Amino acid sequence: MCKSKSEGGLGFRDIEEFNQALLAKQAWPLLLEPQSLLSRIYRAKYYADMEFLEASHGSRPSYAWRSILFRRELLERGIMKSIGDGKSTRVWLDNWVMDKAPRRPMNKETSMNLRLSVSALITAHGSWDFMKLNELFLKGDVDRIMSFPPNKNYKDEWIWAYSKNGKYNVKSGSWLVAQPIIYQEPLPVETSHQNKLKSKIWEVDTMLKIKMFMWCVLSGAFAVAECLRAHGMQAIQICQICKNGNESIVHVLVECDMAKQVWLKAKIPLLQ
């Protein structure tokens, strides 16, 4: 009965889904208005050294804060960066390309500069650097990026991808919460080069479990919080080891403080 009439249902709203969509509207200002009184109160108690999207439950969270994090899960599915000067948007870590869902662009190569900001892809005249885009991204993503010109007179900002004005509304939130979750991790593209690299794993002279680990990394089949949440599972988003970033595949293997220590002791150059 809760399916749309076009899908053979009666168009009734699922109460739990509608409730999440309704309450997500209250979490929206915490993302867009970090200097508001409410934002400053919650920031002081729960995420003083990080951004709202990186905040965890913390110790002894209030019912209100737990409710906000529940609402935030829906926002995370539908938000993306609108590019102004590109300075606050990270190319490989933030969602700023719109496909079937907001996502990060897919890279051509397996190596990447994790600190690269979108501003590095904008020319001095304020337009996209077409040469750099083609160097880093696949043609499909280059076309998507070229369809929305940057504006160096404005800062980047978070927008809601499913409304015309970029602001969250309950109607679009209700629609999104009823949709299957689309996996948003930009997995390595299955090109012939990538397939060849995967096949080489099985030729490495090492233990089978290490080969399996490397294959899972290249395939994006890694049980980190970001992947689990993308599949609708409950998982704390913030890294539980360093508390300095979201637990993604890249973070666990490269960015996390413990991962950096391992790379350092192994005397293997860390990706820049």
XYZ file of C-alpha atoms in Angstrom:
272
model
C 0.000 0.000 0.000
C 2.956 2.320 0.590
C 4.189 1.933 -2.984
C 3.322 4.693 -5.432
C 0.210 4.309 -7.576
C 2.415 3.951 -10.655
C 4.005 0.909 -8.970
C 0.653 -0.668 -8.161
C 0.301 0.632 -4.602
C -2.121 3.055 -3.017
C 0.363 5.857 -2.474
C 0.223 5.762 1.331
C 3.293 7.041 3.140
C 5.381 4.714 5.265
C 5.179 6.333 8.718
C 8.776 5.528 9.737
C 10.214 6.739 6.442
C 8.088 9.887 6.497
C 9.168 10.559 10.083
C 12.836 10.381 9.117
C 12.258 12.672 6.146
C 10.359 15.136 8.340
C 12.975 15.188 11.096
C 15.869 15.484 8.639
C 14.655 19.025 8.013
C 15.737 19.839 11.583
C 19.255 18.514 10.978
C 19.656 20.513 7.758
C 20.488 23.843 9.520
C 23.340 22.175 11.450
C 25.019 21.506 8.118
C 24.330 24.843 6.437
C 24.465 27.203 9.419
C 27.496 26.206 11.545
C 27.486 29.578 13.323
C 23.883 29.370 14.516
C 23.247 29.079 18.257
C 22.017 25.487 17.996
C 25.016 24.462 15.894
C 27.465 26.025 18.341
C 25.840 24.251 21.298
C 26.054 20.823 19.669
C 29.532 21.522 18.289
C 30.875 22.376 21.743
C 29.576 19.113 23.197
C 29.863 16.550 20.401
C 32.132 17.643 17.539
C 34.398 20.469 18.651
C 37.333 19.356 16.492
C 35.510 18.137 13.399
C 32.674 18.869 11.005
C 29.028 17.972 11.591
C 29.136 15.195 8.984
C 32.066 13.561 10.799
C 30.539 13.699 14.287
C 29.825 10.470 16.183
C 27.502 9.717 19.101
C 30.214 10.596 21.625
C 29.977 9.631 25.277
C 26.523 9.579 26.876
C 24.707 11.206 23.927
C 21.362 12.817 24.577
C 18.189 11.560 22.932
C 18.083 14.730 20.835
C 21.626 14.180 19.534
C 20.963 10.515 18.710
C 17.875 11.628 16.820
C 19.886 14.197 14.873
C 22.409 11.548 13.799
C 19.528 9.338 12.673
C 18.223 12.218 10.575
C 21.717 12.926 9.243
C 21.884 9.515 7.578
C 19.236 10.628 5.100
C 20.976 13.935 4.452
C 24.220 12.121 3.657
C 22.486 10.222 0.882
C 21.288 13.362 -0.861
C 23.848 16.114 -0.311
C 26.673 17.188 -2.568
C 29.029 20.131 -2.942
C 28.047 22.967 -5.263
C 31.318 24.240 -6.691
C 32.226 27.885 -6.309
C 35.960 28.520 -5.974
C 36.617 24.813 -5.317
C 38.829 25.443 -2.293
C 36.820 23.522 0.315
C 35.916 20.522 -1.850
C 38.241 17.525 -1.965
C 38.321 15.872 -5.378
C 38.502 12.271 -4.166
C 36.776 12.510 -0.779
C 33.681 14.705 -1.244
C 30.557 14.101 -3.320
C 30.399 16.797 -6.000
C 29.341 14.956 -9.152
C 25.688 14.068 -9.753
C 24.989 10.714 -11.378
C 22.175 8.421 -10.240
C 23.144 9.723 -6.817
C 25.675 12.301 -5.594
C 29.160 10.821 -5.689
C 32.837 11.483 -6.173
C 34.299 11.257 -9.684
C 35.896 7.992 -10.750
C 39.621 8.098 -11.316
C 41.482 6.813 -14.363
C 44.550 5.721 -12.428
C 44.929 3.677 -9.248
C 47.131 6.339 -7.609
C 45.746 9.702 -6.556
C 46.597 12.825 -4.577
C 44.185 12.647 -1.651
C 44.805 16.299 -0.753
C 43.836 17.561 -4.194
C 41.099 20.189 -4.054
C 38.713 21.065 -6.860
C 40.289 24.525 -7.045
C 43.308 22.883 -8.704
C 41.052 21.972 -11.634
C 39.945 25.571 -12.240
C 41.925 27.941 -14.466
C 42.932 31.482 -13.526
C 40.043 32.689 -15.700
C 37.528 30.776 -13.584
C 36.675 27.971 -16.014
C 37.359 24.246 -15.835
C 40.821 23.129 -16.897
C 39.739 20.685 -19.602
C 43.215 19.152 -19.926
C 43.402 18.325 -16.224
C 39.879 16.914 -16.183
C 40.704 14.566 -19.046
C 43.927 13.573 -17.347
C 42.179 12.534 -14.116
C 38.652 11.416 -14.986
C 36.754 9.216 -17.413
C 34.914 10.898 -20.282
C 31.499 10.420 -18.674
C 32.562 12.283 -15.544
C 34.354 14.964 -17.568
C 31.090 15.631 -19.423
C 29.166 15.807 -16.142
C 31.677 18.238 -14.616
C 31.752 20.445 -17.717
C 27.961 20.770 -17.498
C 28.188 22.906 -14.328
C 30.733 25.763 -14.523
C 32.493 26.861 -11.313
C 32.072 30.353 -9.881
C 35.236 31.742 -8.292
C 33.280 34.608 -6.729
C 31.572 32.240 -4.295
C 32.654 29.598 -1.818
C 31.661 25.959 -2.197
C 28.523 24.993 -0.317
C 26.485 21.918 0.508
C 23.255 21.548 -1.450
C 20.425 19.011 -1.573
C 20.737 17.207 -4.899
C 17.058 16.305 -5.218
C 15.444 19.749 -5.270
C 15.593 22.536 -7.833
C 16.704 25.190 -5.340
C 19.286 22.994 -3.612
C 17.484 23.117 -0.271
C 16.192 20.105 1.597
C 12.439 19.565 1.629
C 10.300 16.815 3.118
C 8.782 15.780 -0.213
C 12.119 14.943 -1.842
C 13.395 13.466 1.425
C 10.384 11.131 1.574
C 11.029 10.074 -1.993
C 14.729 9.398 -1.361
C 14.258 7.419 1.841
C 11.931 5.062 -0.061
C 14.518 4.415 -2.788
C 17.060 1.561 -2.713
C 20.411 2.797 -1.445
C 22.828 3.289 -4.308
C 26.390 2.310 -3.532
C 28.266 5.612 -3.570
C 31.884 4.572 -3.049
C 33.715 5.393 -6.315
C 35.092 1.936 -6.953
C 37.987 1.443 -9.377
C 36.597 1.318 -12.896
C 36.635 -2.121 -14.500
C 38.896 -1.251 -17.410
C 41.184 -3.744 -19.103
C 44.061 -2.197 -17.139
C 42.235 -2.717 -13.857
C 41.304 -6.297 -14.728
C 44.909 -7.004 -15.639
C 46.060 -5.597 -12.303
C 43.602 -7.814 -10.434
C 44.730 -10.887 -12.328
C 48.344 -10.124 -11.403
C 47.428 -10.413 -7.725
C 47.094 -14.182 -8.009
C 50.640 -14.398 -9.396
C 52.187 -12.711 -6.345
C 54.286 -15.076 -4.240
C 52.568 -14.575 -0.893
C 49.904 -16.098 1.346
C 46.426 -16.601 -0.056
C 44.821 -14.389 2.602
C 47.025 -11.482 1.514
C 46.044 -12.034 -2.112
C 42.386 -12.052 -1.084
C 42.896 -8.844 0.894
C 44.460 -7.061 -2.084
C 41.689 -8.280 -4.380
C 39.017 -6.996 -1.991
C 40.706 -3.584 -1.811
C 40.825 -3.250 -5.602
C 37.223 -4.447 -5.868
C 35.928 -2.098 -3.178
C 34.668 -5.110 -1.198
C 35.840 -3.845 2.170
C 33.755 -3.859 5.366
C 34.444 -0.270 6.397
C 31.749 1.993 7.810
C 31.227 3.946 4.594
C 30.558 0.783 2.569
C 28.313 -0.714 5.255
C 26.246 2.465 5.558
C 25.931 2.672 1.776
C 24.282 -0.742 1.907
C 21.823 0.352 4.591
C 23.637 -1.113 7.610
C 24.139 0.738 10.881
C 27.767 1.742 11.443
C 29.505 4.638 13.170
C 30.828 6.829 10.377
C 33.854 8.297 12.138
C 37.068 6.257 12.301
C 37.165 4.621 15.731
C 40.973 4.587 15.819
C 42.044 8.148 15.030
C 38.682 9.985 15.227
C 39.962 12.272 12.462
C 37.949 11.227 9.456
C 35.246 9.048 7.998
C 36.020 5.331 7.887
C 36.404 4.746 4.150
C 38.715 2.346 2.311
C 41.128 5.166 1.525
C 41.089 6.395 5.124
C 41.701 2.976 6.679
C 44.603 2.119 4.383
C 46.212 5.523 3.877
C 44.880 8.463 5.885
C 44.404 7.023 9.377
C 47.154 7.868 11.878
C 47.773 4.176 12.558
C 47.976 3.421 8.832
C 50.558 6.179 8.427
C 52.640 4.648 11.223
C 52.533 1.271 9.507
C 53.642 2.786 6.200
C 56.430 4.640 7.989
C 57.753 1.541 9.772
C 57.512 -0.472 6.573
C 59.736 2.140 4.900
C 57.403 2.227 1.912
C 56.571 5.690 0.510
C 53.046 6.764 1.425
C 50.735 7.974 -1.341
C 50.779 11.754 -1.565
